Amino acid sequence: QVEVDENGKIVDARFKTFGCGSAIASSSLATEWVKGKTVDEALQIKNTDIAKELCLPPVKLHCSMLAEDAIKAALADYKLKQDPNKEEPEKKA
C-alpha cells in the first residue's frame, strides 16, 4: 500500500509479507526506497537494485522480484483509483 500526497509524492508505504527473512527484508527496503519519490520515480526501482543492496544470494533473488512486483501492483492500484474510468493497459487486450 502506498499513500501519495497532492503533489504526487509517496509519503508512506506499507507491506504485508509472509516468508523468509530475505522476503521481509526486500519488502521493507522497497517501502523505504519509495518514500519521498514520485510514482514514476518509484516505478524505476528494480529487483536487481534491491538484491544488490541486500547482498541476496542467487537462491533468494525471487524475494527481490516479489518486492518489485509489489511496488508495481501498489502503484497500479493507486493509478486506477485516481482515474477509475481508465482501464489498466493489460485489461484492454
PDB file of N, CA and C in Angstrom:
ATOM      1  N   GLN A   1       0.840  -1.173   0.000  1.00  0.00           N
ATOM      2  CA  GLN A   1       0.000   0.000   0.000  1.00  0.00           C
ATOM      3  C   GLN A   1       0.882   1.231   0.000  1.00  0.00           C
ATOM      4  N   VAL A   2       0.428   2.235  -0.739  1.00  0.00           N
ATOM      5  CA  VAL A   2       1.148   3.497  -0.758  1.00  0.00           C
ATOM      6  C   VAL A   2       0.175   4.635  -0.490  1.00  0.00           C
ATOM      7  N   GLU A   3       0.692   5.661   0.146  1.00  0.00           N
ATOM      8  CA  GLU A   3      -0.060   6.891   0.358  1.00  0.00           C
ATOM      9  C   GLU A   3       0.666   7.982  -0.411  1.00  0.00           C
ATOM     10  N   VAL A   4      -0.073   8.651  -1.286  1.00  0.00           N
ATOM     11  CA  VAL A   4       0.507   9.666  -2.156  1.00  0.00           C
ATOM     12  C   VAL A   4      -0.137  11.005  -1.830  1.00  0.00           C
ATOM     13  N   ASP A   5       0.688  12.050  -1.698  1.00  0.00           N
ATOM     14  CA  ASP A   5       0.146  13.381  -1.381  1.00  0.00           C
ATOM     15  C   ASP A   5      -0.376  14.075  -2.637  1.00  0.00           C
ATOM     16  N   GLU A   6      -0.877  15.283  -2.455  1.00  0.00           N
ATOM     17  CA  GLU A   6      -1.484  16.034  -3.559  1.00  0.00           C
ATOM     18  C   GLU A   6      -0.467  16.448  -4.621  1.00  0.00           C
ATOM     19  N   ASN A   7       0.818  16.388  -4.291  1.00  0.00           N
ATOM     20  CA  ASN A   7       1.877  16.730  -5.240  1.00  0.00           C
ATOM     21  C   ASN A   7       2.405  15.514  -6.000  1.00  0.00           C
ATOM     22  N   GLY A   8       1.826  14.342  -5.714  1.00  0.00           N
ATOM     23  CA  GLY A   8       2.256  13.126  -6.395  1.00  0.00           C
ATOM     24  C   GLY A   8       3.443  12.439  -5.771  1.00  0.00           C
ATOM     25  N   LYS A   9       3.806  12.839  -4.561  1.00  0.00           N
ATOM     26  CA  LYS A   9       4.920  12.195  -3.854  1.00  0.00           C
ATOM     27  C   LYS A   9       4.387  11.109  -2.923  1.00  0.00           C
ATOM     28  N   ILE A  10       5.104  10.014  -2.859  1.00  0.00           N
ATOM     29  CA  ILE A  10       4.741   8.923  -1.951  1.00  0.00           C
ATOM     30  C   ILE A  10       5.197   9.328  -0.556  1.00  0.00           C
ATOM     31  N   VAL A  11       4.240   9.447   0.365  1.00  0.00           N
ATOM     32  CA  VAL A  11       4.576   9.878   1.721  1.00  0.00           C
ATOM     33  C   VAL A  11       4.650   8.710   2.689  1.00  0.00           C
ATOM     34  N   ASP A  12       4.028   7.584   2.327  1.00  0.00           N
ATOM     35  CA  ASP A  12       4.095   6.418   3.199  1.00  0.00           C
ATOM     36  C   ASP A  12       3.894   5.166   2.360  1.00  0.00           C
ATOM     37  N   ALA A  13       4.449   4.072   2.819  1.00  0.00           N
ATOM     38  CA  ALA A  13       4.301   2.782   2.151  1.00  0.00           C
ATOM     39  C   ALA A  13       4.320   1.706   3.224  1.00  0.00           C
ATOM     40  N   ARG A  14       3.480   0.704   3.020  1.00  0.00           N
ATOM     41  CA  ARG A  14       3.392  -0.407   3.971  1.00  0.00           C
ATOM     42  C   ARG A  14       3.327  -1.714   3.211  1.00  0.00           C
ATOM     43  N   PHE A  15       3.694  -2.787   3.887  1.00  0.00           N
ATOM     44  CA  PHE A  15       3.643  -4.091   3.242  1.00  0.00           C
ATOM     45  C   PHE A  15       3.226  -5.155   4.243  1.00  0.00           C
ATOM     46  N   LYS A  16       2.703  -6.222   3.702  1.00  0.00           N
ATOM     47  CA  LYS A  16       2.439  -7.422   4.490  1.00  0.00           C
ATOM     48  C   LYS A  16       3.027  -8.569   3.678  1.00  0.00           C
ATOM     49  N   THR A  17       3.933  -9.279   4.299  1.00  0.00           N
ATOM     50  CA  THR A  17       4.547 -10.387   3.584  1.00  0.00           C
ATOM     51  C   THR A  17       4.648 -11.587   4.502  1.00  0.00           C
ATOM     52  N   PHE A  18       4.570 -12.724   3.898  1.00  0.00           N
ATOM     53  CA  PHE A  18       4.747 -13.972   4.620  1.00  0.00           C
ATOM     54  C   PHE A  18       5.913 -14.681   3.937  1.00  0.00           C
ATOM     55  N   GLY A  19       6.892 -15.031   4.716  1.00  0.00           N
ATOM     56  CA  GLY A  19       8.028 -15.707   4.108  1.00  0.00           C
ATOM     57  C   GLY A  19       9.280 -15.572   4.943  1.00  0.00           C
ATOM     58  N   CYS A  20      10.373 -15.788   4.279  1.00  0.00           N
ATOM     59  CA  CYS A  20      11.671 -15.816   4.949  1.00  0.00           C
ATOM     60  C   CYS A  20      12.182 -14.400   5.205  1.00  0.00           C
ATOM     61  N   GLY A  21      13.293 -14.330   5.860  1.00  0.00           N
ATOM     62  CA  GLY A  21      13.909 -13.058   6.175  1.00  0.00           C
ATOM     63  C   GLY A  21      14.267 -12.251   4.944  1.00  0.00           C
ATOM     64  N   SER A  22      14.665 -12.931   3.875  1.00  0.00           N
ATOM     65  CA  SER A  22      15.005 -12.224   2.638  1.00  0.00           C
ATOM     66  C   SER A  22      13.782 -11.566   2.013  1.00  0.00           C
ATOM     67  N   ALA A  23      12.635 -12.220   2.097  1.00  0.00           N
ATOM     68  CA  ALA A  23      11.390 -11.643   1.572  1.00  0.00           C
ATOM     69  C   ALA A  23      10.982 -10.428   2.394  1.00  0.00           C
ATOM     70  N   ILE A  24      11.094 -10.539   3.693  1.00  0.00           N
ATOM     71  CA  ILE A  24      10.743  -9.434   4.585  1.00  0.00           C
ATOM     72  C   ILE A  24      11.709  -8.264   4.383  1.00  0.00           C
ATOM     73  N   ALA A  25      12.994  -8.555   4.287  1.00  0.00           N
ATOM     74  CA  ALA A  25      13.989  -7.500   4.086  1.00  0.00           C
ATOM     75  C   ALA A  25      13.789  -6.802   2.740  1.00  0.00           C
ATOM     76  N   SER A  26      13.494  -7.562   1.698  1.00  0.00           N
ATOM     77  CA  SER A  26      13.268  -6.977   0.381  1.00  0.00           C
ATOM     78  C   SER A  26      12.053  -6.059   0.395  1.00  0.00           C
ATOM     79  N   SER A  27      10.982  -6.499   1.020  1.00  0.00           N
ATOM     80  CA  SER A  27       9.772  -5.685   1.105  1.00  0.00           C
ATOM     81  C   SER A  27      10.009  -4.430   1.937  1.00  0.00           C
ATOM     82  N   SER A  28      10.703  -4.581   3.030  1.00  0.00           N
ATOM     83  CA  SER A  28      10.981  -3.452   3.904  1.00  0.00           C
ATOM     84  C   SER A  28      11.842  -2.405   3.185  1.00  0.00           C
ATOM     85  N   LEU A  29      12.877  -2.861   2.501  1.00  0.00           N
ATOM     86  CA  LEU A  29      13.735  -1.944   1.764  1.00  0.00           C
ATOM     87  C   LEU A  29      12.948  -1.230   0.668  1.00  0.00           C
ATOM     88  N   ALA A  30      12.086  -1.956  -0.008  1.00  0.00           N
ATOM     89  CA  ALA A  30      11.272  -1.351  -1.074  1.00  0.00           C
ATOM     90  C   ALA A  30      10.397  -0.233  -0.519  1.00  0.00           C
ATOM     91  N   THR A  31       9.787  -0.455   0.638  1.00  0.00           N
ATOM     92  CA  THR A  31       8.931   0.594   1.210  1.00  0.00           C
ATOM     93  C   THR A  31       9.753   1.820   1.600  1.00  0.00           C
ATOM     94  N   GLU A  32      10.944   1.610   2.100  1.00  0.00           N
ATOM     95  CA  GLU A  32      11.799   2.745   2.462  1.00  0.00           C
ATOM     96  C   GLU A  32      12.249   3.511   1.232  1.00  0.00           C
ATOM     97  N   TRP A  33      12.552   2.803   0.170  1.00  0.00           N
ATOM     98  CA  TRP A  33      13.045   3.453  -1.042  1.00  0.00           C
ATOM     99  C   TRP A  33      11.964   4.249  -1.764  1.00  0.00           C
ATOM    100  N   VAL A  34      10.711   3.817  -1.708  1.00  0.00           N
ATOM    101  CA  VAL A  34       9.672   4.544  -2.450  1.00  0.00           C
ATOM    102  C   VAL A  34       9.241   5.824  -1.749  1.00  0.00           C
ATOM    103  N   LYS A  35       9.415   5.893  -0.445  1.00  0.00           N
ATOM    104  CA  LYS A  35       9.010   7.093   0.295  1.00  0.00           C
ATOM    105  C   LYS A  35       9.788   8.310  -0.207  1.00  0.00           C
ATOM    106  N   GLY A  36       9.042   9.382  -0.510  1.00  0.00           N
ATOM    107  CA  GLY A  36       9.659  10.610  -0.982  1.00  0.00           C
ATOM    108  C   GLY A  36       9.822  10.680  -2.491  1.00  0.00           C
ATOM    109  N   LYS A  37       9.556   9.578  -3.174  1.00  0.00           N
ATOM    110  CA  LYS A  37       9.655   9.559  -4.628  1.00  0.00           C
ATOM    111  C   LYS A  37       8.284   9.817  -5.251  1.00  0.00           C
ATOM    112  N   THR A  38       8.283  10.227  -6.506  1.00  0.00           N
ATOM    113  CA  THR A  38       7.033  10.307  -7.252  1.00  0.00           C
ATOM    114  C   THR A  38       6.669   8.895  -7.687  1.00  0.00           C
ATOM    115  N   VAL A  39       5.455   8.733  -8.166  1.00  0.00           N
ATOM    116  CA  VAL A  39       5.009   7.426  -8.640  1.00  0.00           C
ATOM    117  C   VAL A  39       5.921   6.948  -9.765  1.00  0.00           C
ATOM    118  N   ASP A  40       6.233   7.827 -10.706  1.00  0.00           N
ATOM    119  CA  ASP A  40       7.090   7.435 -11.826  1.00  0.00           C
ATOM    120  C   ASP A  40       8.504   7.082 -11.373  1.00  0.00           C
ATOM    121  N   GLU A  41       9.032   7.822 -10.404  1.00  0.00           N
ATOM    122  CA  GLU A  41      10.368   7.501  -9.873  1.00  0.00           C
ATOM    123  C   GLU A  41      10.364   6.150  -9.175  1.00  0.00           C
ATOM    124  N   ALA A  42       9.303   5.863  -8.428  1.00  0.00           N
ATOM    125  CA  ALA A  42       9.219   4.592  -7.709  1.00  0.00           C
ATOM    126  C   ALA A  42       9.145   3.412  -8.663  1.00  0.00           C
ATOM    127  N   LEU A  43       8.535   3.622  -9.824  1.00  0.00           N
ATOM    128  CA  LEU A  43       8.443   2.543 -10.811  1.00  0.00           C
ATOM    129  C   LEU A  43       9.805   2.185 -11.401  1.00  0.00           C
ATOM    130  N   GLN A  44      10.803   3.019 -11.185  1.00  0.00           N
ATOM    131  CA  GLN A  44      12.142   2.752 -11.708  1.00  0.00           C
ATOM    132  C   GLN A  44      12.951   1.811 -10.809  1.00  0.00           C
ATOM    133  N   ILE A  45      12.443   1.523  -9.615  1.00  0.00           N
ATOM    134  CA  ILE A  45      13.146   0.616  -8.697  1.00  0.00           C
ATOM    135  C   ILE A  45      13.063  -0.801  -9.251  1.00  0.00           C
ATOM    136  N   LYS A  46      14.192  -1.425  -9.386  1.00  0.00           N
ATOM    137  CA  LYS A  46      14.265  -2.767  -9.962  1.00  0.00           C
ATOM    138  C   LYS A  46      14.696  -3.787  -8.906  1.00  0.00           C
ATOM    139  N   ASN A  47      14.297  -5.017  -9.129  1.00  0.00           N
ATOM    140  CA  ASN A  47      14.654  -6.079  -8.198  1.00  0.00           C
ATOM    141  C   ASN A  47      16.165  -6.252  -8.089  1.00  0.00           C
ATOM    142  N   THR A  48      16.875  -5.985  -9.162  1.00  0.00           N
ATOM    143  CA  THR A  48      18.329  -6.132  -9.117  1.00  0.00           C
ATOM    144  C   THR A  48      18.965  -5.122  -8.160  1.00  0.00           C
ATOM    145  N   ASP A  49      18.356  -3.925  -8.074  1.00  0.00           N
ATOM    146  CA  ASP A  49      18.852  -2.916  -7.128  1.00  0.00           C
ATOM    147  C   ASP A  49      18.636  -3.382  -5.687  1.00  0.00           C
ATOM    148  N   ILE A  50      17.460  -3.955  -5.435  1.00  0.00           N
ATOM    149  CA  ILE A  50      17.133  -4.455  -4.095  1.00  0.00           C
ATOM    150  C   ILE A  50      18.070  -5.603  -3.729  1.00  0.00           C
ATOM    151  N   ALA A  51      18.236  -6.550  -4.643  1.00  0.00           N
ATOM    152  CA  ALA A  51      19.091  -7.715  -4.393  1.00  0.00           C
ATOM    153  C   ALA A  51      20.534  -7.300  -4.134  1.00  0.00           C
ATOM    154  N   LYS A  52      21.005  -6.322  -4.903  1.00  0.00           N
ATOM    155  CA  LYS A  52      22.389  -5.854  -4.728  1.00  0.00           C
ATOM    156  C   LYS A  52      22.561  -5.179  -3.371  1.00  0.00           C
ATOM    157  N   GLU A  53      21.611  -4.330  -3.006  1.00  0.00           N
ATOM    158  CA  GLU A  53      21.699  -3.618  -1.728  1.00  0.00           C
ATOM    159  C   GLU A  53      21.709  -4.583  -0.542  1.00  0.00           C
ATOM    160  N   LEU A  54      20.916  -5.649  -0.648  1.00  0.00           N
ATOM    161  CA  LEU A  54      20.808  -6.616   0.453  1.00  0.00           C
ATOM    162  C   LEU A  54      21.801  -7.772   0.338  1.00  0.00           C
ATOM    163  N   CYS A  55      22.578  -7.796  -0.737  1.00  0.00           N
ATOM    164  CA  CYS A  55      23.542  -8.890  -0.979  1.00  0.00           C
ATOM    165  C   CYS A  55      22.844 -10.253  -0.942  1.00  0.00           C
ATOM    166  N   LEU A  56      21.704 -10.331  -1.632  1.00  0.00           N
ATOM    167  CA  LEU A  56      20.951 -11.585  -1.639  1.00  0.00           C
ATOM    168  C   LEU A  56      21.687 -12.641  -2.458  1.00  0.00           C
ATOM    169  N   PRO A  57      21.723 -13.868  -1.964  1.00  0.00           N
ATOM    170  CA  PRO A  57      22.325 -14.950  -2.754  1.00  0.00           C
ATOM    171  C   PRO A  57      21.395 -15.314  -3.919  1.00  0.00           C
ATOM    172  N   PRO A  58      21.921 -15.933  -4.955  1.00  0.00           N
ATOM    173  CA  PRO A  58      21.101 -16.272  -6.124  1.00  0.00           C
ATOM    174  C   PRO A  58      19.825 -17.045  -5.796  1.00  0.00           C
ATOM    175  N   VAL A  59      19.871 -17.884  -4.804  1.00  0.00           N
ATOM    176  CA  VAL A  59      18.705 -18.690  -4.447  1.00  0.00           C
ATOM    177  C   VAL A  59      17.575 -17.846  -3.843  1.00  0.00           C
ATOM    178  N   LYS A  60      17.873 -16.620  -3.456  1.00  0.00           N
ATOM    179  CA  LYS A  60      16.882 -15.734  -2.841  1.00  0.00           C
ATOM    180  C   LYS A  60      16.490 -14.549  -3.730  1.00  0.00           C
ATOM    181  N   LEU A  61      16.886 -14.563  -4.984  1.00  0.00           N
ATOM    182  CA  LEU A  61      16.566 -13.449  -5.879  1.00  0.00           C
ATOM    183  C   LEU A  61      15.070 -13.289  -6.097  1.00  0.00           C
ATOM    184  N   HIS A  62      14.325 -14.390  -5.989  1.00  0.00           N
ATOM    185  CA  HIS A  62      12.869 -14.292  -6.160  1.00  0.00           C
ATOM    186  C   HIS A  62      12.240 -13.367  -5.118  1.00  0.00           C
ATOM    187  N   CYS A  63      12.874 -13.219  -3.965  1.00  0.00           N
ATOM    188  CA  CYS A  63      12.350 -12.322  -2.924  1.00  0.00           C
ATOM    189  C   CYS A  63      12.383 -10.869  -3.396  1.00  0.00           C
ATOM    190  N   SER A  64      13.464 -10.486  -4.053  1.00  0.00           N
ATOM    191  CA  SER A  64      13.547  -9.119  -4.563  1.00  0.00           C
ATOM    192  C   SER A  64      12.579  -8.926  -5.733  1.00  0.00           C
ATOM    193  N   MET A  65      12.324  -9.973  -6.500  1.00  0.00           N
ATOM    194  CA  MET A  65      11.352  -9.890  -7.596  1.00  0.00           C
ATOM    195  C   MET A  65       9.944  -9.665  -7.056  1.00  0.00           C
ATOM    196  N   LEU A  66       9.637 -10.326  -5.952  1.00  0.00           N
ATOM    197  CA  LEU A  66       8.328 -10.126  -5.323  1.00  0.00           C
ATOM    198  C   LEU A  66       8.176  -8.691  -4.831  1.00  0.00           C
ATOM    199  N   ALA A  67       9.237  -8.122  -4.302  1.00  0.00           N
ATOM    200  CA  ALA A  67       9.182  -6.737  -3.818  1.00  0.00           C
ATOM    201  C   ALA A  67       8.950  -5.775  -4.985  1.00  0.00           C
ATOM    202  N   GLU A  68       9.642  -5.982  -6.103  1.00  0.00           N
ATOM    203  CA  GLU A  68       9.425  -5.123  -7.278  1.00  0.00           C
ATOM    204  C   GLU A  68       7.992  -5.271  -7.781  1.00  0.00           C
ATOM    205  N   ASP A  69       7.505  -6.500  -7.831  1.00  0.00           N
ATOM    206  CA  ASP A  69       6.123  -6.735  -8.272  1.00  0.00           C
ATOM    207  C   ASP A  69       5.125  -6.053  -7.340  1.00  0.00           C
ATOM    208  N   ALA A  70       5.407  -6.061  -6.053  1.00  0.00           N
ATOM    209  CA  ALA A  70       4.515  -5.425  -5.078  1.00  0.00           C
ATOM    210  C   ALA A  70       4.482  -3.909  -5.279  1.00  0.00           C
ATOM    211  N   ILE A  71       5.625  -3.304  -5.575  1.00  0.00           N
ATOM    212  CA  ILE A  71       5.669  -1.870  -5.848  1.00  0.00           C
ATOM    213  C   ILE A  71       4.798  -1.567  -7.067  1.00  0.00           C
ATOM    214  N   LYS A  72       4.994  -2.329  -8.127  1.00  0.00           N
ATOM    215  CA  LYS A  72       4.224  -2.111  -9.354  1.00  0.00           C
ATOM    216  C   LYS A  72       2.726  -2.288  -9.109  1.00  0.00           C
ATOM    217  N   ALA A  73       2.358  -3.303  -8.340  1.00  0.00           N
ATOM    218  CA  ALA A  73       0.942  -3.563  -8.067  1.00  0.00           C
ATOM    219  C   ALA A  73       0.322  -2.436  -7.248  1.00  0.00           C
ATOM    220  N   ALA A  74       1.044  -1.971  -6.234  1.00  0.00           N
ATOM    221  CA  ALA A  74       0.527  -0.891  -5.389  1.00  0.00           C
ATOM    222  C   ALA A  74       0.355   0.394  -6.194  1.00  0.00           C
ATOM    223  N   LEU A  75       1.296   0.679  -7.075  1.00  0.00           N
ATOM    224  CA  LEU A  75       1.217   1.901  -7.873  1.00  0.00           C
ATOM    225  C   LEU A  75       0.157   1.790  -8.962  1.00  0.00           C
ATOM    226  N   ALA A  76      -0.027   0.603  -9.510  1.00  0.00           N
ATOM    227  CA  ALA A  76      -1.099   0.398 -10.487  1.00  0.00           C
ATOM    228  C   ALA A  76      -2.455   0.579  -9.819  1.00  0.00           C
ATOM    229  N   ASP A  77      -2.586   0.087  -8.594  1.00  0.00           N
ATOM    230  CA  ASP A  77      -3.826   0.250  -7.838  1.00  0.00           C
ATOM    231  C   ASP A  77      -4.082   1.725  -7.545  1.00  0.00           C
ATOM    232  N   TYR A  78      -3.038   2.442  -7.170  1.00  0.00           N
ATOM    233  CA  TYR A  78      -3.167   3.880  -6.909  1.00  0.00           C
ATOM    234  C   TYR A  78      -3.642   4.603  -8.157  1.00  0.00           C
ATOM    235  N   LYS A  79      -2.990   4.324  -9.296  1.00  0.00           N
ATOM    236  CA  LYS A  79      -3.364   4.992 -10.543  1.00  0.00           C
ATOM    237  C   LYS A  79      -4.804   4.673 -10.938  1.00  0.00           C
ATOM    238  N   LEU A  80      -5.212   3.438 -10.746  1.00  0.00           N
ATOM    239  CA  LEU A  80      -6.578   3.035 -11.079  1.00  0.00           C
ATOM    240  C   LEU A  80      -7.582   3.783 -10.207  1.00  0.00           C
ATOM    241  N   LYS A  81      -7.260   3.962  -8.948  1.00  0.00           N
ATOM    242  CA  LYS A  81      -8.163   4.665  -8.035  1.00  0.00           C
ATOM    243  C   LYS A  81      -8.210   6.166  -8.319  1.00  0.00           C
ATOM    244  N   GLN A  82      -7.168   6.698  -8.947  1.00  0.00           N
ATOM    245  CA  GLN A  82      -7.162   8.115  -9.303  1.00  0.00           C
ATOM    246  C   GLN A  82      -8.050   8.387 -10.503  1.00  0.00           C
ATOM    247  N   ASP A  83      -8.123   7.419 -11.412  1.00  0.00           N
ATOM    248  CA  ASP A  83      -8.942   7.561 -12.613  1.00  0.00           C
ATOM    249  C   ASP A  83      -9.652   6.236 -12.876  1.00  0.00           C
ATOM    250  N   PRO A  84     -10.739   5.963 -12.133  1.00  0.00           N
ATOM    251  CA  PRO A  84     -11.408   4.672 -12.244  1.00  0.00           C
ATOM    252  C   PRO A  84     -12.026   4.405 -13.612  1.00  0.00           C
ATOM    253  N   ASN A  85     -12.221   5.426 -14.444  1.00  0.00           N
ATOM    254  CA  ASN A  85     -12.788   5.222 -15.773  1.00  0.00           C
ATOM    255  C   ASN A  85     -11.767   4.733 -16.790  1.00  0.00           C
ATOM    256  N   LYS A  86     -10.493   4.878 -16.438  1.00  0.00           N
ATOM    257  CA  LYS A  86      -9.427   4.450 -17.329  1.00  0.00           C
ATOM    258  C   LYS A  86      -9.048   3.017 -16.974  1.00  0.00           C
ATOM    259  N   GLU A  87      -9.145   2.124 -17.953  1.00  0.00           N
ATOM    260  CA  GLU A  87      -8.791   0.717 -17.718  1.00  0.00           C
ATOM    261  C   GLU A  87      -7.285   0.552 -17.699  1.00  0.00           C
ATOM    262  N   GLU A  88      -6.858  -0.506 -16.995  1.00  0.00           N
ATOM    263  CA  GLU A  88      -5.442  -0.826 -16.997  1.00  0.00           C
ATOM    264  C   GLU A  88      -5.079  -1.329 -18.387  1.00  0.00           C
ATOM    265  N   PRO A  89      -3.859  -1.042 -18.867  1.00  0.00           N
ATOM    266  CA  PRO A  89      -3.452  -1.457 -20.222  1.00  0.00           C
ATOM    267  C   PRO A  89      -3.597  -2.956 -20.457  1.00  0.00           C
ATOM    268  N   GLU A  90      -3.309  -3.776 -19.446  1.00  0.00           N
ATOM    269  CA  GLU A  90      -3.365  -5.231 -19.611  1.00  0.00           C
ATOM    270  C   GLU A  90      -4.808  -5.704 -19.836  1.00  0.00           C
ATOM    271  N   LYS A  91      -5.771  -4.980 -19.296  1.00  0.00           N
ATOM    272  CA  LYS A  91      -7.163  -5.413 -19.380  1.00  0.00           C
ATOM    273  C   LYS A  91      -7.824  -5.030 -20.700  1.00  0.00           C
ATOM    274  N   LYS A  92      -7.206  -4.124 -21.452  1.00  0.00           N
ATOM    275  CA  LYS A  92      -7.778  -3.688 -22.723  1.00  0.00           C
ATOM    276  C   LYS A  92      -7.617  -4.766 -23.791  1.00  0.00           C
ATOM    277  N   ALA A  93      -6.567  -5.561 -23.706  1.00  0.00           N
ATOM    278  CA  ALA A  93      -6.279  -6.553 -24.737  1.00  0.00           C
ATOM    279  C   ALA A  93      -7.261  -7.695 -24.736  1.00  0.00           C
TER     280      ALA A  93
END
